[in-house]
PDB file of C-alpha atoms in Angstrom:
ATOM      1  CA  MET E   1     -14.058 -34.741  14.737  1.00 45.00           C
ATOM      2  CA  ASP E   2     -10.594 -34.179  13.568  1.00 46.00           C
ATOM      3  CA  THR E   3      -9.545 -31.022  11.860  1.00 40.00           C
ATOM      4  CA  VAL E   4      -8.246 -30.793   9.307  1.00 38.00           C
ATOM      5  CA  VAL E   5      -5.360 -27.869   8.951  1.00 37.00           C
ATOM      6  CA  VAL E   6      -4.417 -26.942   5.736  1.00 39.00           C
ATOM      7  CA  ALA E   7      -1.030 -24.489   5.086  1.00 43.00           C
ATOM      8  CA  PRO E   8      -0.348 -22.002   2.152  1.00 46.00           C
ATOM      9  CA  PRO E   9       1.750 -23.502  -0.751  1.00 48.00           C
ATOM     10  CA  ALA E  10       5.292 -22.130   1.183  1.00 52.00           C
ATOM     11  CA  SER E  11       5.518 -20.407  -2.495  1.00 57.00           C
ATOM     12  CA  VAL E  12       2.855 -18.009  -1.511  1.00 62.00           C
ATOM     13  CA  PRO E  13       4.484 -16.240   1.756  1.00 73.00           C
ATOM     14  CA  VAL E  14       8.154 -16.759  -0.157  1.00 82.00           C
ATOM     15  CA  THR E  15       6.602 -14.515  -2.876  1.00 83.00           C
ATOM     16  CA  LEU E  16       5.001 -12.024  -0.612  1.00 82.00           C
ATOM     17  CA  ARG E  17       7.763 -11.467   1.613  1.00 88.00           C
ATOM     18  CA  LYS E  18      10.234 -10.655  -1.488  1.00 91.00           C
ATOM     19  CA  LEU E  19       7.595  -8.093  -3.074  1.00 92.00           C
ATOM     20  CA  TYR E  20       6.865  -6.651   0.285  1.00 89.00           C
ATOM     21  CA  PHE E  21      10.843  -5.919   0.923  1.00 95.00           C
ATOM     22  CA  LEU E  22      10.399  -4.291  -2.964  1.00 97.00           C
ATOM     23  CA  ARG E  23       7.736  -2.144  -1.466  1.00 95.00           C
ATOM     24  CA  PHE E  24       9.261  -0.770   1.512  1.00 97.00           C
ATOM     25  CA  ALA E  25      12.297  -0.407  -0.693  1.00 98.00           C
ATOM     26  CA  PHE E  26      10.283   1.758  -2.974  1.00 98.00           C
ATOM     27  CA  ALA E  27       8.691   3.444  -0.620  1.00 97.00           C
ATOM     28  CA  ALA E  28      11.283   5.065   1.019  1.00 97.00           C
ATOM     29  CA  VAL E  29      13.311   5.685  -1.773  1.00 98.00           C
ATOM     30  CA  TRP E  30       9.938   7.667  -2.947  1.00 97.00           C
ATOM     31  CA  ALA E  31       9.332   9.243   0.086  1.00 97.00           C
ATOM     32  CA  ALA E  32      12.696  10.716  -0.088  1.00 96.00           C
ATOM     33  CA  LEU E  33      12.378  12.029  -2.706  1.00 96.00           C
ATOM     34  CA  VAL E  34       8.422  13.925  -2.493  1.00 95.00           C
ATOM     35  CA  PHE E  35       9.742  15.469   1.179  1.00 94.00           C
ATOM     36  CA  ALA E  36      12.537  17.375  -1.319  1.00 93.00           C
ATOM     37  CA  THR E  37      10.328  18.665  -3.664  1.00 91.00           C
ATOM     38  CA  ALA E  38       7.354  18.175  -1.108  1.00 84.00           C
ATOM     39  CA  ASP E  39       7.229  22.639  -1.437  1.00 84.00           C
ATOM     40  CA  ALA E  40       5.863  22.574  -5.139  1.00 87.00           C
ATOM     41  CA  LEU E  41       3.755  20.659  -7.686  1.00 92.00           C
ATOM     42  CA  GLY E  42       6.383  20.648 -10.624  1.00 92.00           C
ATOM     43  CA  PRO E  43       6.827  18.217 -13.212  1.00 94.00           C
ATOM     44  CA  LEU E  44       9.266  15.769 -10.846  1.00 94.00           C
ATOM     45  CA  SER E  45       6.755  15.868  -8.509  1.00 94.00           C
ATOM     46  CA  THR E  46       3.913  15.323 -10.447  1.00 96.00           C
ATOM     47  CA  ALA E  47       5.684  12.565 -11.838  1.00 96.00           C
ATOM     48  CA  LEU E  48       6.459  11.520  -8.603  1.00 96.00           C
ATOM     49  CA  LEU E  49       2.210  11.332  -7.286  1.00 96.00           C
ATOM     50  CA  LEU E  50       1.621   9.367 -10.364  1.00 97.00           C
ATOM     51  CA  VAL E  51       4.694   7.021  -9.874  1.00 97.00           C
ATOM     52  CA  TYR E  52       3.152   5.783  -6.348  1.00 97.00           C
ATOM     53  CA  PRO E  53      -0.241   4.597  -7.438  1.00 96.00           C
ATOM     54  CA  LEU E  54       1.502   2.613 -10.867  1.00 97.00           C
ATOM     55  CA  PHE E  55       3.975   1.036  -8.936  1.00 97.00           C
ATOM     56  CA  ASP E  56       0.615  -0.137  -6.924  1.00 93.00           C
ATOM     57  CA  VAL E  57      -1.267  -1.635  -9.474  1.00 95.00           C
ATOM     58  CA  ALA E  58       2.219  -2.922 -10.429  1.00 96.00           C
ATOM     59  CA  ALA E  59       2.543  -4.483  -6.969  1.00 93.00           C
ATOM     60  CA  ALA E  60      -0.210  -5.179  -7.026  1.00 91.00           C
ATOM     61  CA  VAL E  61      -0.776  -7.801  -9.983  1.00 93.00           C
ATOM     62  CA  VAL E  62       2.054  -9.918  -9.011  1.00 91.00           C
ATOM     63  CA  ASP E  63      -0.084 -10.362  -5.560  1.00 85.00           C
ATOM     64  CA  VAL E  64      -2.480 -11.850  -7.907  1.00 89.00           C
ATOM     65  CA  ARG E  65      -0.397 -13.614  -9.677  1.00 87.00           C
ATOM     66  CA  SER E  66       0.683 -15.724  -6.413  1.00 80.00           C
ATOM     67  CA  ALA E  67      -2.330 -15.448  -5.037  1.00 77.00           C
ATOM     68  CA  ARG E  68      -4.490 -17.262  -7.952  1.00 77.00           C
ATOM     69  CA  ALA E  69      -1.403 -19.659  -8.318  1.00 73.00           C
ATOM     70  CA  ASN E  70      -1.801 -21.155  -5.324  1.00 68.00           C
ATOM     71  CA  GLY E  71      -5.861 -20.624  -5.182  1.00 69.00           C
ATOM     72  CA  GLY E  72      -5.129 -17.496  -2.904  1.00 70.00           C
ATOM     73  CA  PRO E  73      -8.202 -14.669  -2.334  1.00 71.00           C
ATOM     74  CA  ALA E  74      -7.865 -12.133  -5.445  1.00 80.00           C
ATOM     75  CA  ALA E  75     -10.995 -10.548  -5.438  1.00 82.00           C
ATOM     76  CA  PRO E  76      -9.540  -7.488  -3.141  1.00 82.00           C
ATOM     77  CA  LEU E  77      -5.708  -7.148  -4.779  1.00 85.00           C
ATOM     78  CA  TYR E  78      -8.144  -6.673  -7.940  1.00 91.00           C
ATOM     79  CA  ALA E  79      -9.820  -3.844  -5.875  1.00 89.00           C
ATOM     80  CA  ASN E  80      -6.982  -2.800  -5.523  1.00 89.00           C
ATOM     81  CA  ILE E  81      -5.782  -2.449  -8.512  1.00 94.00           C
ATOM     82  CA  ALA E  82      -9.277  -0.847  -9.865  1.00 95.00           C
ATOM     83  CA  ILE E  83      -8.641   1.751  -7.229  1.00 95.00           C
ATOM     84  CA  SER E  84      -5.424   2.496  -7.539  1.00 95.00           C
ATOM     85  CA  SER E  85      -5.795   3.025 -11.643  1.00 97.00           C
ATOM     86  CA  LEU E  86      -8.483   4.952 -11.346  1.00 97.00           C
ATOM     87  CA  THR E  87      -5.673   6.970  -8.782  1.00 97.00           C
ATOM     88  CA  VAL E  88      -3.172   7.757 -11.408  1.00 97.00           C
ATOM     89  CA  LEU E  89      -5.854   9.354 -13.504  1.00 98.00           C
ATOM     90  CA  ALA E  90      -7.244  11.469 -10.774  1.00 98.00           C
ATOM     91  CA  LEU E  91      -4.120  12.736 -10.018  1.00 98.00           C
ATOM     92  CA  ALA E  92      -3.217  13.852 -13.216  1.00 97.00           C
ATOM     93  CA  LEU E  93      -6.682  15.763 -13.120  1.00 98.00           C
ATOM     94  CA  ALA E  94      -5.886  17.304  -9.777  1.00 97.00           C
ATOM     95  CA  ALA E  95      -2.195  17.980 -10.004  1.00 96.00           C
ATOM     96  CA  THR E  96      -3.595  20.973 -12.972  1.00 96.00           C
ATOM     97  CA  SER E  97      -5.750  22.028 -10.287  1.00 96.00           C
ATOM     98  CA  GLY E  98      -2.875  22.403  -7.259  1.00 95.00           C
ATOM     99  CA  ILE E  99      -1.570  21.049  -4.002  1.00 95.00           C
ATOM    100  CA  PRO E 100      -5.007  19.995  -2.416  1.00 96.00           C
ATOM    101  CA  ALA E 101      -6.740  18.935  -4.962  1.00 97.00           C
ATOM    102  CA  VAL E 102      -4.051  16.924  -5.257  1.00 97.00           C
ATOM    103  CA  LEU E 103      -4.088  16.325  -1.114  1.00 97.00           C
ATOM    104  CA  ARG E 104      -8.151  15.614  -1.428  1.00 98.00           C
ATOM    105  CA  VAL E 105      -7.219  12.876  -3.855  1.00 98.00           C
ATOM    106  CA  TRP E 106      -4.780  10.744  -2.036  1.00 97.00           C
ATOM    107  CA  GLY E 107      -6.847  11.274   0.967  1.00 97.00           C
ATOM    108  CA  ALA E 108      -9.571   9.246  -1.051  1.00 97.00           C
ATOM    109  CA  TRP E 109      -6.691   7.211  -2.493  1.00 96.00           C
ATOM    110  CA  ALA E 110      -5.689   6.415   1.121  1.00 96.00           C
ATOM    111  CA  VAL E 111      -9.189   6.043   2.935  1.00 96.00           C
ATOM    112  CA  THR E 112     -10.118   2.869  -0.003  1.00 95.00           C
ATOM    113  CA  ALA E 113      -6.631   1.547  -0.132  1.00 90.00           C
ATOM    114  CA  GLY E 114      -6.543   1.114   3.455  1.00 91.00           C
ATOM    115  CA  ILE E 115      -9.725  -0.247   3.404  1.00 92.00           C
ATOM    116  CA  VAL E 116      -8.998  -2.916   0.777  1.00 87.00           C
ATOM    117  CA  GLN E 117      -5.379  -3.643   3.160  1.00 83.00           C
ATOM    118  CA  LEU E 118      -7.324  -4.063   6.079  1.00 88.00           C
ATOM    119  CA  VAL E 119      -9.848  -6.989   3.791  1.00 85.00           C
ATOM    120  CA  ALA E 120      -6.901  -8.513   2.452  1.00 82.00           C
ATOM    121  CA  GLY E 121      -4.925  -8.882   5.150  1.00 82.00           C
ATOM    122  CA  ALA E 122      -7.655 -10.550   7.667  1.00 85.00           C
ATOM    123  CA  VAL E 123      -8.582 -13.014   4.766  1.00 82.00           C
ATOM    124  CA  ARG E 124      -5.106 -13.598   4.821  1.00 76.00           C
ATOM    125  CA  ARG E 125      -3.500 -13.981   8.073  1.00 77.00           C
ATOM    126  CA  ARG E 126      -3.395 -17.778   8.050  1.00 75.00           C
ATOM    127  CA  LEU E 127      -0.526 -16.650   6.260  1.00 69.00           C
ATOM    128  CA  GLY E 128       0.519 -15.453   8.540  1.00 68.00           C
ATOM    129  CA  GLY E 129       2.514 -11.525   9.066  1.00 66.00           C
ATOM    130  CA  GLN E 130      -0.476  -9.838   7.790  1.00 76.00           C
ATOM    131  CA  TRP E 131      -1.519  -8.017  11.053  1.00 82.00           C
ATOM    132  CA  PRO E 132       1.140  -5.616  10.410  1.00 80.00           C
ATOM    133  CA  MET E 133      -0.641  -5.264   6.960  1.00 79.00           C
ATOM    134  CA  ILE E 134      -4.719  -4.937   8.714  1.00 88.00           C
ATOM    135  CA  VAL E 135      -2.811  -2.186  11.631  1.00 88.00           C
ATOM    136  CA  SER E 136      -1.170  -0.601   8.316  1.00 85.00           C
ATOM    137  CA  GLY E 137      -4.696  -0.502   6.628  1.00 89.00           C
ATOM    138  CA  ALA E 138      -6.625   0.800   9.568  1.00 92.00           C
ATOM    139  CA  ILE E 139      -4.174   3.965  10.431  1.00 93.00           C
ATOM    140  CA  SER E 140      -4.430   4.690   5.966  1.00 92.00           C
ATOM    141  CA  THR E 141      -8.088   4.658   6.019  1.00 94.00           C
ATOM    142  CA  LEU E 142      -7.237   7.153   9.405  1.00 95.00           C
ATOM    143  CA  ALA E 143      -4.795   9.224   7.187  1.00 95.00           C
ATOM    144  CA  GLY E 144      -6.594   9.805   3.882  1.00 96.00           C
ATOM    145  CA  LEU E 145      -9.387  11.640   6.677  1.00 96.00           C
ATOM    146  CA  SER E 146      -6.215  14.077   7.411  1.00 96.00           C
ATOM    147  CA  PHE E 147      -5.129  14.586   3.831  1.00 97.00           C
ATOM    148  CA  VAL E 148      -8.690  15.850   3.006  1.00 96.00           C
ATOM    149  CA  SER E 149      -8.746  17.777   5.768  1.00 95.00           C
ATOM    150  CA  GLN E 150      -5.014  19.182   5.188  1.00 95.00           C
ATOM    151  CA  ALA E 151      -5.854  20.228   1.319  1.00 95.00           C
ATOM    152  CA  GLY E 152      -7.880  22.997   3.069  1.00 93.00           C
ATOM    153  CA  ALA E 153      -4.633  24.662   5.375  1.00 90.00           C
ATOM    154  CA  GLU E 154      -3.571  27.831   4.533  1.00 90.00           C
ATOM    155  CA  ASP E 155      -0.136  26.663   3.129  1.00 88.00           C
ATOM    156  CA  PRO E 156      -0.605  22.825   2.110  1.00 91.00           C
ATOM    157  CA  SER E 157       2.129  20.533   1.436  1.00 90.00           C
ATOM    158  CA  LEU E 158       3.127  16.926  -0.416  1.00 93.00           C
ATOM    159  CA  SER E 159       5.757  16.777   2.807  1.00 93.00           C
ATOM    160  CA  SER E 160       2.968  14.638   4.780  1.00 94.00           C
ATOM    161  CA  LEU E 161       2.207  12.288   1.758  1.00 96.00           C
ATOM    162  CA  ALA E 162       6.471  10.912   1.501  1.00 95.00           C
ATOM    163  CA  GLY E 163       5.821  10.051   5.807  1.00 94.00           C
ATOM    164  CA  TYR E 164       2.683   8.372   4.586  1.00 94.00           C
ATOM    165  CA  ALA E 165       4.534   6.297   1.919  1.00 95.00           C
ATOM    166  CA  PHE E 166       7.576   5.635   4.331  1.00 96.00           C
ATOM    167  CA  LEU E 167       5.065   4.555   7.395  1.00 93.00           C
ATOM    168  CA  GLY E 168       3.474   2.311   5.089  1.00 90.00           C
ATOM    169  CA  GLY E 169       6.579   0.882   3.502  1.00 92.00           C
ATOM    170  CA  VAL E 170       7.324  -0.001   7.194  1.00 93.00           C
ATOM    171  CA  PHE E 171       4.531  -1.466   7.947  1.00 85.00           C
ATOM    172  CA  PHE E 172       5.925  -3.840   4.131  1.00 87.00           C
ATOM    173  CA  LEU E 173       8.775  -4.244   6.042  1.00 93.00           C
ATOM    174  CA  VAL E 174       7.634  -5.732   9.280  1.00 88.00           C
ATOM    175  CA  SER E 175       5.474  -7.942   7.587  1.00 83.00           C
ATOM    176  CA  ALA E 176       8.703  -9.374   5.109  1.00 87.00           C
ATOM    177  CA  LEU E 177      10.018  -9.834   8.063  1.00 90.00           C
ATOM    178  CA  ARG E 178       7.113 -11.378  10.048  1.00 82.00           C
ATOM    179  CA  LEU E 179       6.556 -13.644   6.608  1.00 77.00           C
ATOM    180  CA  GLY E 180      10.318 -15.302   7.359  1.00 69.00           C
ATOM    181  CA  ARG E 181       8.886 -16.300  10.683  1.00 63.00           C
ATOM    182  CA  GLY E 182       6.981 -19.432   8.547  1.00 52.00           C
ATOM    183  CA  GLY E 183       3.644 -17.931   8.702  1.00 45.00           C
ATOM    184  CA  ARG E 184       3.538 -20.130  12.649  1.00 46.00           C
ATOM    185  CA  GLY E 185       0.276 -19.243  12.683  1.00 44.00           C
ATOM    186  CA  PRO E 186      -3.092 -16.676  12.894  1.00 43.00           C
ATOM    187  CA  GLY E 187      -0.744 -14.442  15.185  1.00 42.00           C
ATOM    188  CA  ALA E 188       2.492 -14.979  13.217  1.00 42.00           C
TER     189      ALA E 188
END
Protein backbone atom coordinates (compact mmCIF):
# COMPACT_ATOMS: atom_id res chain seq x y z
CA MET A 1 0.00 0.00 0.00
CA ASP A 2 1.34 3.40 -0.96
CA THR A 3 1.17 6.34 1.43
CA VAL A 4 0.56 9.73 -0.08
CA VAL A 5 1.99 12.68 1.81
CA VAL A 6 0.34 15.96 0.95
CA ALA A 7 2.58 18.96 1.42
CA PRO A 8 0.99 22.05 2.95
CA PRO A 9 0.44 24.94 0.55
CA ALA A 10 3.58 27.07 0.28
CA SER A 11 1.72 30.18 1.45
CA VAL A 12 1.05 28.75 4.93
CA PRO A 13 4.68 28.63 6.09
CA VAL A 14 5.40 32.00 4.44
CA THR A 15 2.45 33.66 6.20
CA LEU A 16 3.30 32.03 9.53
CA ARG A 17 6.95 32.97 9.16
CA LYS A 18 6.13 36.65 8.62
CA LEU A 19 3.62 36.59 11.46
CA TYR A 20 6.11 34.94 13.81
CA PHE A 21 8.81 37.52 12.99
CA LEU A 22 6.30 40.29 13.69
CA ARG A 23 5.28 38.66 16.97
CA PHE A 24 8.92 38.47 18.04
CA ALA A 25 9.52 42.16 17.29
CA PHE A 26 6.35 43.19 19.08
CA ALA A 27 7.17 41.06 22.14
CA ALA A 28 10.71 42.48 22.38
CA VAL A 29 9.55 46.10 22.25
CA TRP A 30 6.60 45.44 24.58
CA ALA A 31 8.84 43.66 27.10
CA ALA A 32 11.28 46.57 27.20
CA LEU A 33 8.47 49.06 27.78
CA VAL A 34 6.82 46.96 30.49
CA PHE A 35 10.14 46.37 32.23
CA ALA A 36 10.68 50.14 32.35
CA THR A 37 7.25 50.67 33.97
CA ALA A 38 6.97 47.44 36.00
CA ASP A 39 6.95 48.84 39.53
CA ALA A 40 3.75 50.87 39.29
CA LEU A 41 0.38 50.39 37.68
CA GLY A 42 -0.20 53.70 35.95
CA PRO A 43 -1.86 54.73 32.68
CA LEU A 44 1.12 53.67 30.52
CA SER A 45 1.58 50.25 32.12
CA THR A 46 -2.18 49.65 32.02
CA ALA A 47 -2.29 50.55 28.33
CA LEU A 48 0.63 48.21 27.68
CA LEU A 49 -1.13 45.41 29.55
CA LEU A 50 -4.21 45.80 27.36
CA VAL A 51 -2.26 46.11 24.10
CA TYR A 52 -0.54 42.74 24.48
CA PRO A 53 -3.68 40.54 24.38
CA LEU A 54 -5.18 42.85 21.73
CA PHE A 55 -2.13 42.22 19.57
CA ASP A 56 -2.55 38.50 20.26
CA VAL A 57 -6.14 38.72 18.98
CA ALA A 58 -5.02 40.53 15.82
CA ALA A 59 -2.25 37.99 15.18
CA ALA A 60 -4.69 35.11 15.68
CA VAL A 61 -7.12 36.68 13.19
CA VAL A 62 -4.35 36.84 10.57
CA ASP A 63 -3.43 33.26 11.43
CA VAL A 64 -7.06 32.09 11.09
CA ARG A 65 -7.38 33.72 7.67
CA SER A 66 -4.26 31.95 6.49
CA ALA A 67 -5.36 28.62 7.95
CA ARG A 68 -8.86 28.84 6.45
CA ALA A 69 -7.59 29.90 3.03
CA ASN A 70 -5.35 26.85 2.94
CA GLY A 71 -7.62 24.28 4.58
CA GLY A 72 -5.67 24.23 7.82
CA PRO A 73 -6.97 23.79 11.36
CA ALA A 74 -8.50 26.97 12.79
CA ALA A 75 -10.34 25.76 15.92
CA PRO A 76 -7.45 26.40 18.35
CA LEU A 77 -7.02 29.85 16.83
CA TYR A 78 -10.67 30.72 17.38
CA ALA A 79 -10.28 29.60 20.99
CA ASN A 80 -7.24 31.88 21.30
CA ILE A 81 -9.19 34.84 19.91
CA ALA A 82 -11.96 34.30 22.46
CA ILE A 83 -9.57 33.81 25.38
CA SER A 84 -7.44 36.85 24.52
CA SER A 85 -10.50 39.05 23.94
CA LEU A 86 -11.88 38.12 27.36
CA THR A 87 -8.44 38.76 28.84
CA VAL A 88 -8.47 42.36 27.61
CA LEU A 89 -11.71 42.96 29.51
CA ALA A 90 -10.50 41.11 32.61
CA LEU A 91 -7.21 43.04 32.63
CA ALA A 92 -9.04 46.35 32.33
CA LEU A 93 -11.03 45.44 35.43
CA ALA A 94 -8.03 43.97 37.27
CA ALA A 95 -5.94 47.09 36.65
CA THR A 96 -8.37 49.03 38.84
CA SER A 97 -7.57 46.66 41.74
CA GLY A 98 -3.78 46.64 41.54
CA ILE A 99 -0.81 44.54 40.47
CA PRO A 100 -1.83 41.34 42.33
CA ALA A 101 -5.15 41.25 40.47
CA VAL A 102 -3.36 41.87 37.16
CA LEU A 103 -0.94 39.02 37.86
CA ARG A 104 -3.82 36.66 38.62
CA VAL A 105 -5.62 37.52 35.38
CA TRP A 106 -2.40 37.37 33.36
CA GLY A 107 -1.60 34.03 34.96
CA ALA A 108 -5.00 32.59 34.04
CA TRP A 109 -4.50 33.85 30.49
CA ALA A 110 -0.99 32.39 30.27
CA VAL A 111 -2.26 28.98 31.39
CA THR A 112 -5.19 28.84 28.98
CA ALA A 113 -3.38 30.44 26.04
CA GLY A 114 -0.41 28.16 26.67
CA ILE A 115 -2.59 25.08 26.42
CA VAL A 116 -4.16 26.40 23.20
CA GLN A 117 -0.71 27.19 21.75
CA LEU A 118 0.52 23.71 22.64
CA VAL A 119 -2.48 22.14 20.88
CA ALA A 120 -2.16 24.41 17.82
CA GLY A 121 1.54 23.59 17.51
CA ALA A 122 0.87 19.87 17.81
CA VAL A 123 -1.84 20.03 15.14
CA ARG A 124 0.49 21.97 12.80
CA ARG A 125 3.56 19.76 13.26
CA ARG A 126 3.47 18.76 9.58
CA LEU A 127 4.19 22.37 8.58
CA GLY A 128 7.51 22.23 10.39
CA GLY A 129 8.88 24.79 12.82
CA GLN A 130 6.26 23.98 15.45
CA TRP A 131 8.31 22.34 18.20
CA PRO A 132 9.27 25.74 19.63
CA MET A 133 5.54 26.61 19.72
CA ILE A 134 4.75 23.37 21.54
CA VAL A 135 7.50 23.99 24.11
CA SER A 136 6.45 27.64 24.43
CA GLY A 137 2.86 26.57 25.12
CA ALA A 138 4.02 24.25 27.89
CA ILE A 139 6.25 26.95 29.40
CA SER A 140 3.42 29.49 29.19
CA THR A 141 1.18 27.15 31.16
CA LEU A 142 3.79 26.81 33.91
CA ALA A 143 4.58 30.54 33.88
CA GLY A 144 0.90 31.32 34.31
CA LEU A 145 0.85 29.31 37.50
CA SER A 146 3.89 31.24 38.74
CA PHE A 147 2.18 34.59 38.02
CA VAL A 148 -0.77 33.56 40.17
CA SER A 149 1.68 32.61 42.89
CA GLN A 150 3.58 35.93 42.54
CA ALA A 151 0.32 37.81 43.08
CA GLY A 152 0.54 36.85 46.74
CA ALA A 153 4.09 38.14 47.16
CA GLU A 154 4.82 41.00 49.53
CA ASP A 155 5.82 43.48 46.80
CA PRO A 156 4.50 42.15 43.45
CA SER A 157 5.81 43.61 40.22
CA LEU A 158 4.96 43.37 36.56
CA SER A 159 8.62 42.77 35.60
CA SER A 160 8.11 39.01 35.30
CA LEU A 161 5.56 39.69 32.55
CA ALA A 162 8.29 41.41 30.53
CA GLY A 163 10.53 38.35 30.77
CA TYR A 164 7.62 36.07 29.89
CA ALA A 165 6.72 38.11 26.79
CA PHE A 166 10.33 38.32 25.62
CA LEU A 167 10.86 34.58 26.02
CA GLY A 168 7.62 33.94 24.13
CA GLY A 169 8.90 36.25 21.40
CA VAL A 170 12.13 34.27 21.19
CA PHE A 171 10.11 31.10 20.65
CA PHE A 172 8.25 32.84 17.80
CA LEU A 173 11.61 33.87 16.33
CA VAL A 174 12.94 30.31 16.51
CA SER A 175 9.77 29.01 14.86
CA ALA A 176 10.03 31.62 12.11
CA LEU A 177 13.62 30.60 11.42
CA ARG A 178 12.71 26.92 11.40
CA LEU A 179 9.78 27.57 9.04
CA GLY A 180 12.29 29.23 6.75
CA ARG A 181 13.90 25.81 6.37
CA GLY A 182 10.87 24.86 4.30
CA GLY A 183 9.02 22.58 6.72
CA ARG A 184 11.16 19.52 5.99
CA GLY A 185 9.00 17.15 7.96
CA PRO A 186 7.54 16.61 11.38
CA GLY A 187 10.77 17.37 13.23
CA ALA A 188 11.52 20.56 11.40
